[in-house]
Tab-separated table of N, CA and C in Angstrom:
chain	number	residue	atom	x	y	z
A	1012	MET	N	-50.397	-21.678	-9.901
A	1012	MET	CA	-49.777	-21.112	-8.721
A	1012	MET	C	-49.433	-22.205	-7.712
A	1013	GLN	N	-50.350	-23.176	-7.563
A	1013	GLN	CA	-50.126	-24.268	-6.633
A	1013	GLN	C	-48.925	-25.101	-7.038
A	1014	LYS	N	-48.711	-25.348	-8.343
A	1014	LYS	CA	-47.579	-26.150	-8.808
A	1014	LYS	C	-46.254	-25.454	-8.522
A	1015	VAL	N	-46.226	-24.124	-8.660
A	1015	VAL	CA	-44.997	-23.373	-8.392
A	1015	VAL	C	-44.620	-23.518	-6.921
A	1016	GLN	N	-45.591	-23.417	-6.042
A	1016	GLN	CA	-45.304	-23.542	-4.619
A	1016	GLN	C	-44.803	-24.940	-4.283
A	1017	SER	N	-45.396	-25.947	-4.899
A	1017	SER	CA	-44.965	-27.304	-4.589
A	1017	SER	C	-43.573	-27.567	-5.147
A	1018	ALA	N	-43.243	-26.970	-6.306
A	1018	ALA	CA	-41.891	-27.124	-6.853
A	1018	ALA	C	-40.867	-26.465	-5.934
A	1019	ASP	N	-41.222	-25.284	-5.404
A	1019	ASP	CA	-40.330	-24.610	-4.452
A	1019	ASP	C	-40.180	-25.437	-3.183
A	1020	SER	N	-41.260	-26.020	-2.724
A	1020	SER	CA	-41.203	-26.844	-1.522
A	1020	SER	C	-40.322	-28.061	-1.741
A	1021	GLN	N	-40.412	-28.655	-2.926
A	1021	GLN	CA	-39.583	-29.821	-3.232
A	1021	GLN	C	-38.104	-29.432	-3.282
A	1022	ALA	N	-37.794	-28.268	-3.878
A	1022	ALA	CA	-36.403	-27.814	-3.950
A	1022	ALA	C	-35.848	-27.562	-2.551
A	1023	ASN	N	-36.665	-26.942	-1.699
A	1023	ASN	CA	-36.225	-26.680	-0.328
A	1023	ASN	C	-36.007	-27.984	0.436
A	1024	ALA	N	-36.877	-28.955	0.226
A	1024	ALA	CA	-36.726	-30.249	0.893
A	1024	ALA	C	-35.458	-30.951	0.417
A	1025	ALA	N	-35.155	-30.851	-0.884
A	1025	ALA	CA	-33.940	-31.475	-1.422
A	1025	ALA	C	-32.699	-30.815	-0.836
A	1026	ARG	N	-32.715	-29.470	-0.703
A	1026	ARG	CA	-31.576	-28.765	-0.109
A	1026	ARG	C	-31.387	-29.175	1.350
A	1027	ALA	N	-32.479	-29.267	2.073
A	1027	ALA	CA	-32.394	-29.666	3.483
A	1027	ALA	C	-31.836	-31.073	3.615
A	1028	GLN	N	-32.269	-31.974	2.722
A	1028	GLN	CA	-31.759	-33.348	2.731
A	1028	GLN	C	-30.261	-33.365	2.461
A	1029	ALA	N	-29.817	-32.558	1.466
A	1029	ALA	CA	-28.388	-32.508	1.132
A	1029	ALA	C	-27.590	-31.941	2.297
A	1030	ASP	N	-28.133	-30.923	2.986
A	1030	ASP	CA	-27.437	-30.336	4.134
A	1030	ASP	C	-27.306	-31.348	5.264
A	1031	ASP	N	-28.327	-32.190	5.455
A	1031	ASP	CA	-28.274	-33.181	6.521
A	1031	ASP	C	-27.248	-34.266	6.221
A	1032	ASP	N	-27.008	-34.581	4.940
A	1032	ASP	CA	-26.060	-35.625	4.558
A	1032	ASP	C	-24.607	-35.153	4.619
A	1033	THR	N	-24.381	-33.837	4.649
A	1033	THR	CA	-23.035	-33.281	4.618
A	1033	THR	C	-22.510	-33.134	6.036
A	1034	PRO	N	-21.324	-33.667	6.331
A	1034	PRO	CA	-20.752	-33.489	7.673
A	1034	PRO	C	-20.508	-32.005	7.954
A	1035	ALA	N	-20.588	-31.635	9.224
A	1035	ALA	CA	-20.456	-30.230	9.608
A	1035	ALA	C	-19.083	-29.670	9.276
A	1036	ASN	N	-18.061	-30.483	9.310
A	1036	ASN	CA	-16.712	-29.984	9.063
A	1036	ASN	C	-16.230	-30.243	7.645
A	1037	ALA	N	-17.132	-30.596	6.733
A	1037	ALA	CA	-16.742	-30.859	5.342
A	1037	ALA	C	-16.342	-29.555	4.677
A	1038	PRO	N	-15.297	-29.570	3.837
A	1038	PRO	CA	-14.897	-28.338	3.155
A	1038	PRO	C	-15.973	-27.899	2.169
A	1039	VAL	N	-16.146	-26.593	2.074
A	1039	VAL	CA	-17.116	-26.035	1.140
A	1039	VAL	C	-16.382	-25.755	-0.162
A	1040	ARG	N	-16.886	-26.309	-1.249
A	1040	ARG	CA	-16.264	-26.118	-2.558
A	1040	ARG	C	-17.226	-25.364	-3.446
A	1041	PRO	N	-16.764	-24.370	-4.166
A	1041	PRO	CA	-17.643	-23.671	-5.097
A	1041	PRO	C	-18.171	-24.633	-6.155
A	1042	ALA	N	-19.390	-24.386	-6.606
A	1042	ALA	CA	-20.043	-25.272	-7.569
A	1042	ALA	C	-19.266	-25.356	-8.872
A	1043	ASN	N	-18.649	-24.255	-9.297
A	1043	ASN	CA	-17.926	-24.284	-10.577
A	1043	ASN	C	-16.704	-25.196	-10.518
A	1044	LEU	N	-16.088	-25.371	-9.362
A	1044	LEU	CA	-14.954	-26.284	-9.261
A	1044	LEU	C	-15.419	-27.734	-9.322
A	1045	GLU	N	-16.549	-28.012	-8.693
A	1045	GLU	CA	-17.068	-29.376	-8.734
A	1045	GLU	C	-17.473	-29.752	-10.154
A	1046	ALA	N	-18.013	-28.791	-10.901
A	1046	ALA	CA	-18.431	-29.060	-12.274
A	1046	ALA	C	-17.228	-29.329	-13.170
A	1047	GLU	N	-16.099	-28.705	-12.861
A	1047	GLU	CA	-14.900	-28.889	-13.672
A	1047	GLU	C	-14.133	-30.147	-13.296
A	1048	GLY	N	-14.517	-30.792	-12.250
A	1048	GLY	CA	-13.849	-32.026	-11.879
A	1048	GLY	C	-12.775	-31.846	-10.831
A	1049	GLY	N	-12.727	-30.728	-10.152
A	1049	GLY	CA	-11.760	-30.566	-9.072
A	1049	GLY	C	-11.042	-29.233	-9.163
A	1050	ALA	N	-10.329	-28.907	-8.103
A	1050	ALA	CA	-9.602	-27.647	-8.032
A	1050	ALA	C	-8.282	-27.765	-8.777
A	1051	GLU	N	-7.805	-26.612	-9.252
A	1051	GLU	CA	-6.486	-26.596	-9.884
A	1051	GLU	C	-5.433	-26.824	-8.818
A	1052	GLU	N	-4.402	-27.515	-9.186
A	1052	GLU	CA	-3.318	-27.767	-8.258
A	1052	GLU	C	-2.379	-26.569	-8.268
A	1053	PHE	N	-1.929	-26.151	-7.084
A	1053	PHE	CA	-1.005	-25.032	-6.968
A	1053	PHE	C	0.382	-25.482	-7.390
A	1054	LYS	N	1.013	-24.694	-8.268
A	1054	LYS	CA	2.353	-25.023	-8.729
A	1054	LYS	C	3.252	-23.822	-8.452
A	1055	PRO	N	4.227	-23.963	-7.550
A	1055	PRO	CA	5.122	-22.838	-7.283
A	1055	PRO	C	5.997	-22.543	-8.498
A	1056	LEU	N	6.391	-21.282	-8.611
A	1056	LEU	CA	7.252	-20.872	-9.714
A	1056	LEU	C	8.686	-21.309	-9.462
A	1057	SER	N	9.353	-21.642	-10.524
A	1057	SER	CA	10.787	-21.918	-10.417
A	1057	SER	C	11.510	-20.573	-10.309
A	1058	ALA	N	12.776	-20.597	-9.989
A	1058	ALA	CA	13.551	-19.365	-9.873
A	1058	ALA	C	13.552	-18.596	-11.192
A	1059	GLU	N	13.682	-19.316	-12.303
A	1059	GLU	CA	13.706	-18.667	-13.618
A	1059	GLU	C	12.347	-18.053	-13.948
A	1060	GLU	N	11.258	-18.774	-13.634
A	1060	GLU	CA	9.915	-18.246	-13.899
A	1060	GLU	C	9.640	-17.009	-13.041
A	1061	ALA	N	10.086	-17.031	-11.794
A	1061	ALA	CA	9.886	-15.889	-10.911
A	1061	ALA	C	10.652	-14.668	-11.415
A	1062	GLN	N	11.897	-14.886	-11.878
A	1062	GLN	CA	12.677	-13.772	-12.418
A	1062	GLN	C	12.047	-13.216	-13.678
A	1063	ALA	N	11.533	-14.082	-14.534
A	1063	ALA	CA	10.876	-13.624	-15.764
A	1063	ALA	C	9.621	-12.824	-15.431
A	1064	LEU	N	8.859	-13.268	-14.437
A	1064	LEU	CA	7.662	-12.540	-14.025
A	1064	LEU	C	8.028	-11.172	-13.466
A	1065	MET	N	9.025	-11.117	-12.605
A	1065	MET	CA	9.449	-9.840	-12.022
A	1065	MET	C	9.960	-8.882	-13.084
A	1066	ALA	N	10.621	-9.406	-14.115
A	1066	ALA	CA	11.123	-8.550	-15.188
A	1066	ALA	C	9.983	-7.929	-15.973
A	1067	ARG	N	8.846	-8.626	-16.043
A	1067	ARG	CA	7.710	-8.110	-16.811
A	1067	ARG	C	6.859	-7.133	-16.019
A	1068	LEU	N	6.873	-7.216	-14.692
A	1068	LEU	CA	6.012	-6.377	-13.868
A	1068	LEU	C	6.572	-4.964	-13.758
A	1069	ASP	N	5.653	-4.000	-13.734
A	1069	ASP	CA	6.041	-2.610	-13.526
A	1069	ASP	C	6.238	-2.369	-12.036
A	1070	SER	N	7.265	-1.613	-11.693
A	1070	SER	CA	7.473	-1.256	-10.293
A	1070	SER	C	8.049	0.152	-10.239
A	1071	VAL	N	7.994	0.735	-9.070
A	1071	VAL	CA	8.509	2.086	-8.869
A	1071	VAL	C	9.513	2.025	-7.736
A	1072	SER	N	10.679	2.566	-7.960
A	1072	SER	CA	11.695	2.619	-6.919
A	1072	SER	C	11.225	3.550	-5.802
A	1073	PRO	N	11.466	3.176	-4.539
A	1073	PRO	CA	11.089	4.088	-3.458
A	1073	PRO	C	11.859	5.402	-3.520
A	1074	TRP	N	13.046	5.368	-4.087
A	1074	TRP	CA	13.832	6.596	-4.215
A	1074	TRP	C	13.231	7.516	-5.266
A	1075	ARG	N	12.649	6.943	-6.295
A	1075	ARG	CA	11.953	7.753	-7.307
A	1075	ARG	C	10.722	8.411	-6.686
A	1076	VAL	N	10.005	7.659	-5.875
A	1076	VAL	CA	8.837	8.220	-5.185
A	1076	VAL	C	9.267	9.380	-4.297
A	1077	LEU	N	10.367	9.204	-3.563
A	1077	LEU	CA	10.863	10.287	-2.703
A	1077	LEU	C	11.252	11.517	-3.517
A	1078	ALA	N	11.904	11.299	-4.657
A	1078	ALA	CA	12.292	12.438	-5.499
A	1078	ALA	C	11.059	13.190	-5.989
A	1079	VAL	N	10.042	12.452	-6.410
A	1079	VAL	CA	8.806	13.096	-6.874
A	1079	VAL	C	8.130	13.830	-5.715
A	1080	GLN	N	8.170	13.255	-4.511
A	1080	GLN	CA	7.571	13.925	-3.357
A	1080	GLN	C	8.327	15.207	-2.999
A	1081	VAL	N	9.645	15.195	-3.103
A	1081	VAL	CA	10.431	16.406	-2.822
A	1081	VAL	C	10.074	17.499	-3.823
A	1082	VAL	N	10.033	17.134	-5.093
A	1082	VAL	CA	9.693	18.119	-6.129
A	1082	VAL	C	8.265	18.616	-5.925
A	1083	GLY	N	7.339	17.692	-5.689
A	1083	GLY	CA	5.948	18.084	-5.482
A	1083	GLY	C	5.770	18.985	-4.282
A	1084	GLY	N	6.400	18.655	-3.167
A	1084	GLY	CA	6.316	19.490	-1.971
A	1084	GLY	C	6.903	20.870	-2.205
A	1085	SER	N	8.001	20.938	-2.949
A	1085	SER	CA	8.624	22.229	-3.257
A	1085	SER	C	7.714	23.084	-4.141
A	1086	VAL	N	7.068	22.451	-5.112
A	1086	VAL	CA	6.148	23.178	-5.992
A	1086	VAL	C	4.948	23.685	-5.204
A	1087	VAL	N	4.398	22.860	-4.339
A	1087	VAL	CA	3.262	23.281	-3.512
A	1087	VAL	C	3.667	24.454	-2.624
A	1088	ALA	N	4.851	24.395	-2.037
A	1088	ALA	CA	5.324	25.491	-1.183
A	1088	ALA	C	5.508	26.769	-1.994
A	1089	ALA	N	6.077	26.647	-3.194
A	1089	ALA	CA	6.268	27.833	-4.037
A	1089	ALA	C	4.930	28.450	-4.428
A	1090	VAL	N	3.970	27.610	-4.777
A	1090	VAL	CA	2.641	28.124	-5.141
A	1090	VAL	C	1.980	28.791	-3.933
A	1091	ALA	N	2.092	28.181	-2.763
A	1091	ALA	CA	1.512	28.776	-1.556
A	1091	ALA	C	2.142	30.124	-1.255
A	1092	TRP	N	3.451	30.224	-1.422
A	1092	TRP	CA	4.134	31.496	-1.162
A	1092	TRP	C	3.734	32.543	-2.190
A	1093	LEU	N	3.614	32.145	-3.467
A	1093	LEU	CA	3.195	33.091	-4.502
A	1093	LEU	C	1.762	33.565	-4.266
A	1094	LEU	N	0.887	32.684	-3.793
A	1094	LEU	CA	-0.506	33.063	-3.565
A	1094	LEU	C	-0.683	33.931	-2.319
A	1095	THR	N	0.098	33.645	-1.281
A	1095	THR	CA	-0.101	34.360	-0.018
A	1095	THR	C	0.966	35.419	0.256
A	1096	GLY	N	2.168	35.231	-0.238
A	1096	GLY	CA	3.267	36.137	0.060
A	1096	GLY	C	3.702	36.066	1.519
A	1097	SER	N	3.278	35.048	2.218
A	1097	SER	CA	3.551	34.916	3.644
A	1097	SER	C	4.646	33.884	3.884
A	1098	ARG	N	5.690	34.323	4.611
A	1098	ARG	CA	6.765	33.381	4.940
A	1098	ARG	C	6.314	32.282	5.899
A	1099	PRO	N	5.488	32.581	6.921
A	1099	PRO	CA	5.016	31.485	7.784
A	1099	PRO	C	4.238	30.419	6.997
A	1100	VAL	N	3.460	30.823	6.005
A	1100	VAL	CA	2.737	29.850	5.182
A	1100	VAL	C	3.733	29.019	4.377
A	1101	LEU	N	4.740	29.681	3.816
A	1101	LEU	CA	5.772	28.967	3.058
A	1101	LEU	C	6.448	27.919	3.931
A	1102	TRP	N	6.889	28.316	5.134
A	1102	TRP	CA	7.580	27.389	6.016
A	1102	TRP	C	6.652	26.298	6.537
A	1103	SER	N	5.381	26.626	6.722
A	1103	SER	CA	4.418	25.619	7.175
A	1103	SER	C	4.208	24.556	6.110
A	1104	VAL	N	4.071	24.968	4.858
A	1104	VAL	CA	3.898	24.008	3.768
A	1104	VAL	C	5.164	23.167	3.607
A	1105	LEU	N	6.320	23.801	3.674
A	1105	LEU	CA	7.574	23.052	3.563
A	1105	LEU	C	7.728	22.049	4.702
A	1106	TYR	N	7.353	22.453	5.915
A	1106	TYR	CA	7.448	21.527	7.045
A	1106	TYR	C	6.466	20.373	6.872
A	1107	GLY	N	5.278	20.651	6.346
A	1107	GLY	CA	4.314	19.583	6.063
A	1107	GLY	C	4.871	18.594	5.056
A	1108	ALA	N	5.534	19.114	4.023
A	1108	ALA	CA	6.162	18.239	3.024
A	1108	ALA	C	7.293	17.434	3.664
A	1109	LEU	N	8.072	18.086	4.515
A	1109	LEU	CA	9.171	17.393	5.190
A	1109	LEU	C	8.650	16.294	6.116
A	1110	ALA	N	7.470	16.514	6.705
A	1110	ALA	CA	6.883	15.503	7.591
A	1110	ALA	C	6.438	14.262	6.824
A	1111	VAL	N	6.405	14.339	5.511
A	1111	VAL	CA	6.133	13.166	4.672
A	1111	VAL	C	7.440	12.582	4.146
A	1112	VAL	N	8.294	13.441	3.617
A	1112	VAL	CA	9.500	12.987	2.924
A	1112	VAL	C	10.500	12.341	3.879
A	1113	LEU	N	10.773	12.956	5.016
A	1113	LEU	CA	11.784	12.420	5.932
A	1113	LEU	C	11.398	11.036	6.464
A	1114	PRO	N	10.180	10.835	6.971
A	1114	PRO	CA	9.813	9.477	7.411
A	1114	PRO	C	9.804	8.459	6.263
A	1115	ASN	N	9.386	8.880	5.069
A	1115	ASN	CA	9.417	7.959	3.926
A	1115	ASN	C	10.852	7.595	3.553
A	1116	ALA	N	11.772	8.535	3.711
A	1116	ALA	CA	13.182	8.237	3.439
A	1116	ALA	C	13.720	7.209	4.442
A	1117	VAL	N	13.301	7.341	5.694
A	1117	VAL	CA	13.711	6.364	6.711
A	1117	VAL	C	13.182	4.984	6.341
A	1118	LEU	N	11.898	4.910	5.948
A	1118	LEU	CA	11.306	3.636	5.554
A	1118	LEU	C	12.011	3.064	4.325
A	1119	ALA	N	12.243	3.894	3.323
A	1119	ALA	CA	12.896	3.419	2.096
A	1119	ALA	C	14.301	2.902	2.399
A	1120	ARG	N	15.038	3.608	3.218
A	1120	ARG	CA	16.396	3.171	3.570
A	1120	ARG	C	16.351	1.834	4.312
A	1121	GLY	N	15.428	1.724	5.239
A	1121	GLY	CA	15.326	0.481	5.997
A	1121	GLY	C	14.907	-0.692	5.126
A	1122	MET	N	14.020	-0.462	4.180
A	1122	MET	CA	13.506	-1.550	3.349
A	1122	MET	C	14.442	-1.931	2.209
A	1123	THR	N	15.295	-1.026	1.767
A	1123	THR	CA	16.190	-1.351	0.660
A	1123	THR	C	17.543	-1.868	1.124
A	1124	ARG	N	17.761	-1.855	2.431
A	1124	ARG	CA	18.961	-2.495	2.964
A	1124	ARG	C	18.856	-3.985	2.726
A	1125	GLY	N	19.965	-4.648	2.551
A	1125	GLY	CA	19.945	-6.095	2.318
A	1125	GLY	C	19.351	-6.850	3.488
A	1126	THR	N	18.566	-7.863	3.178
A	1126	THR	CA	17.999	-8.723	4.206
A	1126	THR	C	18.883	-9.945	4.352
A	1127	ARG	N	19.314	-10.206	5.566
A	1127	ARG	CA	20.196	-11.345	5.788
A	1127	ARG	C	19.378	-12.618	5.971
A	1128	GLY	N	19.936	-13.712	5.540
A	1128	GLY	CA	19.274	-14.992	5.719
A	1128	GLY	C	19.784	-15.967	4.685
A	1129	SER	N	19.812	-17.208	5.070
A	1129	SER	CA	20.394	-18.197	4.177
A	1129	SER	C	19.430	-18.677	3.116
A	1130	ASP	N	18.144	-18.782	3.440
A	1130	ASP	CA	17.207	-19.294	2.446
A	1130	ASP	C	16.115	-18.268	2.158
A	1131	ALA	N	15.333	-18.533	1.124
A	1131	ALA	CA	14.307	-17.592	0.678
A	1131	ALA	C	13.258	-17.356	1.758
A	1132	ARG	N	12.887	-18.403	2.489
A	1132	ARG	CA	11.871	-18.252	3.516
A	1132	ARG	C	12.346	-17.325	4.630
A	1133	THR	N	13.591	-17.476	5.046
A	1133	THR	CA	14.146	-16.614	6.090
A	1133	THR	C	14.187	-15.172	5.615
A	1134	ARG	N	14.605	-14.961	4.370
A	1134	ARG	CA	14.653	-13.603	3.826
A	1134	ARG	C	13.246	-13.010	3.729
A	1135	ALA	N	12.260	-13.814	3.323
A	1135	ALA	CA	10.885	-13.321	3.220
A	1135	ALA	C	10.338	-12.934	4.587
A	1136	MET	N	10.583	-13.767	5.588
A	1136	MET	CA	10.116	-13.458	6.941
A	1136	MET	C	10.807	-12.199	7.459
A	1137	GLY	N	12.117	-12.072	7.178
A	1137	GLY	CA	12.850	-10.887	7.595
A	1137	GLY	C	12.331	-9.634	6.901
A	1138	SER	N	11.971	-9.759	5.641
A	1138	SER	CA	11.423	-8.614	4.908
A	1138	SER	C	10.085	-8.194	5.482
A	1139	ALA	N	9.242	-9.149	5.781
A	1139	ALA	CA	7.925	-8.829	6.341
A	1139	ALA	C	8.072	-8.177	7.718
A	1140	LEU	N	8.898	-8.748	8.567
A	1140	LEU	CA	9.127	-8.173	9.887
A	1140	LEU	C	9.768	-6.799	9.763
A	1141	GLY	N	10.744	-6.690	8.866
A	1141	GLY	CA	11.398	-5.403	8.641
A	1141	GLY	C	10.422	-4.335	8.191
A	1142	PHE	N	9.481	-4.713	7.329
A	1142	PHE	CA	8.484	-3.744	6.870
A	1142	PHE	C	7.690	-3.196	8.050
A	1143	PHE	N	7.216	-4.082	8.926
A	1143	PHE	CA	6.421	-3.623	10.063
A	1143	PHE	C	7.248	-2.744	10.999
A	1144	ILE	N	8.498	-3.101	11.215
A	1144	ILE	CA	9.352	-2.302	12.093
A	1144	ILE	C	9.610	-0.928	11.485
A	1145	TRP	N	9.985	-0.888	10.207
A	1145	TRP	CA	10.282	0.398	9.570
A	1145	TRP	C	9.024	1.234	9.363
A	1146	GLU	N	7.899	0.591	9.100
A	1146	GLU	CA	6.640	1.343	8.985
A	1146	GLU	C	6.275	1.951	10.338
A	1147	GLY	N	6.500	1.227	11.422
A	1147	GLY	CA	6.266	1.769	12.762
A	1147	GLY	C	7.171	2.958	13.047
A	1148	ALA	N	8.441	2.844	12.638
A	1148	ALA	CA	9.371	3.970	12.815
A	1148	ALA	C	8.914	5.176	12.002
A	1149	LYS	N	8.419	4.928	10.809
A	1149	LYS	CA	7.931	6.017	9.943
A	1149	LYS	C	6.758	6.737	10.604
A	1150	VAL	N	5.797	5.976	11.100
A	1150	VAL	CA	4.624	6.579	11.739
A	1150	VAL	C	5.044	7.354	12.996
A	1151	ALA	N	5.919	6.773	13.804
A	1151	ALA	CA	6.374	7.445	15.025
A	1151	ALA	C	7.099	8.752	14.693
A	1152	LEU	N	7.941	8.728	13.670
A	1152	LEU	CA	8.659	9.939	13.277
A	1152	LEU	C	7.700	10.998	12.753
A	1153	THR	N	6.706	10.592	11.992
A	1153	THR	CA	5.715	11.550	11.475
A	1153	THR	C	4.956	12.204	12.627
A	1154	VAL	N	4.493	11.412	13.564
A	1154	VAL	CA	3.756	11.946	14.713
A	1154	VAL	C	4.652	12.880	15.526
A	1155	ALA	N	5.891	12.490	15.751
A	1155	ALA	CA	6.821	13.341	16.508
A	1155	ALA	C	7.053	14.670	15.794
A	1156	MET	N	7.197	14.618	14.479
A	1156	MET	CA	7.407	15.858	13.723
A	1156	MET	C	6.180	16.768	13.803
A	1157	LEU	N	4.993	16.184	13.761
A	1157	LEU	CA	3.780	17.007	13.858
A	1157	LEU	C	3.639	17.613	15.252
A	1158	PHE	N	3.999	16.858	16.305
A	1158	PHE	CA	3.964	17.420	17.659
A	1158	PHE	C	5.001	18.527	17.822
A	1159	ALA	N	6.135	18.408	17.148
A	1159	ALA	CA	7.198	19.403	17.277
A	1159	ALA	C	6.971	20.633	16.399
A	1160	ALA	N	6.055	20.565	15.467
A	1160	ALA	CA	5.851	21.656	14.502
A	1160	ALA	C	5.622	23.021	15.152
A	1161	PRO	N	4.776	23.154	16.164
A	1161	PRO	CA	4.565	24.495	16.735
A	1161	PRO	C	5.821	25.107	17.348
A	1162	ARG	N	6.731	24.272	17.825
A	1162	ARG	CA	7.974	24.777	18.417
A	1162	ARG	C	9.025	25.093	17.359
A	1163	LEU	N	8.946	24.407	16.210
A	1163	LEU	CA	9.983	24.565	15.191
A	1163	LEU	C	9.646	25.571	14.093
A	1164	VAL	N	8.367	25.787	13.841
A	1164	VAL	CA	7.958	26.688	12.762
A	1164	VAL	C	7.298	27.914	13.382
A	1165	GLU	N	7.979	29.045	13.232
A	1165	GLU	CA	7.463	30.291	13.789
A	1165	GLU	C	6.233	30.733	12.998
A	1166	GLY	N	5.156	31.053	13.703
A	1166	GLY	CA	3.919	31.487	13.049
A	1166	GLY	C	3.252	30.361	12.269
A	1167	LEU	N	3.332	29.153	12.804
A	1167	LEU	CA	2.826	27.966	12.116
A	1167	LEU	C	1.377	28.144	11.673
A	1168	SER	N	1.118	27.771	10.425
A	1168	SER	CA	-0.244	27.734	9.899
A	1168	SER	C	-0.608	26.263	9.706
A	1169	TRP	N	-1.478	25.743	10.588
A	1169	TRP	CA	-1.848	24.333	10.492
A	1169	TRP	C	-2.513	24.006	9.161
A	1170	PRO	N	-3.418	24.847	8.652
A	1170	PRO	CA	-3.994	24.514	7.334
A	1170	PRO	C	-2.926	24.406	6.239
A	1171	ALA	N	-1.967	25.306	6.248
A	1171	ALA	CA	-0.904	25.254	5.242
A	1171	ALA	C	-0.041	24.006	5.431
A	1172	LEU	N	0.267	23.683	6.701
A	1172	LEU	CA	1.046	22.472	6.968
A	1172	LEU	C	0.309	21.241	6.451
A	1173	LEU	N	-0.992	21.166	6.703
A	1173	LEU	CA	-1.761	20.007	6.254
A	1173	LEU	C	-1.873	19.941	4.736
A	1174	VAL	N	-1.966	21.099	4.085
A	1174	VAL	CA	-1.981	21.110	2.612
A	1174	VAL	C	-0.659	20.562	2.089
A	1175	GLY	N	0.448	21.023	2.652
A	1175	GLY	CA	1.754	20.511	2.236
A	1175	GLY	C	1.898	19.035	2.498
A	1176	LEU	N	1.426	18.584	3.648
A	1176	LEU	CA	1.519	17.176	4.025
A	1176	LEU	C	0.693	16.301	3.076
A	1177	VAL	N	-0.562	16.664	2.871
A	1177	VAL	CA	-1.453	15.826	2.056
A	1177	VAL	C	-1.024	15.826	0.596
A	1178	LEU	N	-0.727	16.998	0.036
A	1178	LEU	CA	-0.351	17.033	-1.383
A	1178	LEU	C	0.986	16.339	-1.632
A	1179	THR	N	1.907	16.437	-0.707
A	1179	THR	CA	3.179	15.722	-0.859
A	1179	THR	C	2.956	14.216	-0.765
A	1180	MET	N	2.076	13.806	0.133
A	1180	MET	CA	1.766	12.388	0.262
A	1180	MET	C	1.151	11.850	-1.033
A	1181	LYS	N	0.320	12.639	-1.671
A	1181	LYS	CA	-0.357	12.201	-2.894
A	1181	LYS	C	0.581	12.163	-4.103
A	1182	MET	N	1.768	12.689	-3.981
A	1182	MET	CA	2.735	12.618	-5.082
A	1182	MET	C	3.153	11.184	-5.376
A	1183	MET	N	2.901	10.280	-4.432
A	1183	MET	CA	3.195	8.869	-4.664
A	1183	MET	C	2.431	8.388	-5.897
A	1184	TRP	N	1.199	8.863	-6.059
A	1184	TRP	CA	0.397	8.456	-7.219
A	1184	TRP	C	0.972	9.027	-8.502
A	1185	VAL	N	1.511	10.228	-8.446
A	1185	VAL	CA	2.153	10.808	-9.627
A	1185	VAL	C	3.358	9.962	-10.024
A	1186	ALA	N	4.139	9.546	-9.037
A	1186	ALA	CA	5.304	8.700	-9.323
A	1186	ALA	C	4.868	7.375	-9.923
A	1187	TRP	N	3.765	6.824	-9.450
A	1187	TRP	CA	3.303	5.540	-9.967
A	1187	TRP	C	2.768	5.681	-11.383
A	1188	VAL	N	1.995	6.728	-11.647
A	1188	VAL	CA	1.438	6.929	-12.986
A	1188	VAL	C	2.554	7.240	-13.990
A	1189	ALA	N	3.560	7.974	-13.574
A	1189	ALA	CA	4.641	8.375	-14.472
A	1189	ALA	C	5.802	7.376	-14.479
A	1190	ARG	N	5.589	6.184	-13.943
A	1190	ARG	CA	6.670	5.189	-13.882
A	1190	ARG	C	7.041	4.727	-15.293
A	1191	PRO	N	8.271	4.296	-15.453
A	1191	PRO	CA	8.664	3.737	-16.758
A	1191	PRO	C	7.889	2.449	-16.988
A	1192	LYS	N	7.365	2.296	-18.180
A	1192	LYS	CA	6.567	1.114	-18.515
A	1192	LYS	C	7.449	0.018	-19.074
A	1193	ARG	N	7.102	-1.213	-18.705
A	1193	ARG	CA	7.738	-2.405	-19.272
A	1193	ARG	C	6.646	-3.223	-19.913
A	1194	GLY	N	6.968	-3.920	-20.962
A	1194	GLY	CA	5.973	-4.745	-21.648
A	1194	GLY	C	5.661	-6.013	-20.891
A	1195	ILE	N	4.391	-6.410	-20.956
A	1195	ILE	CA	3.996	-7.671	-20.308
A	1195	ILE	C	3.733	-8.694	-21.379
């Protein structure tokens, strides 16, 4: 038992010594990189390599997502109407679906418009800024539509509206799972 404690004490003393020898602002490197002899060097992709990578990756068009959301929202509204037979419930579910689809259409339109710029960096910065601007517009439109719902939908049912909103929003996953596959 005494030898184990002294071995632990020696290890702790060695660690403390190593910490004292290391400058405070020295970069921290994972042990596995030091064992391999250094970090891998970053190599940017050429235009051809980037195009080949993009061709192999699966993606979903925002317009396909919108189409799936429209169909999904319509199905949810039809099921709600069949279950309840109530027109206010039908219109509430449809308005909930519309509160997802319309703002997403605004975002998709804004993001799929061409980005102006002479070089790739300018276009990338414009795309990032554009995303934040259009996402802000989407959120603002969604909030405005929800505030306007009691005035626009006669006999509004908030639970039905929220069911339509949430289930239509989740149709994005259906569009992603059902996307056309490309080989990698």
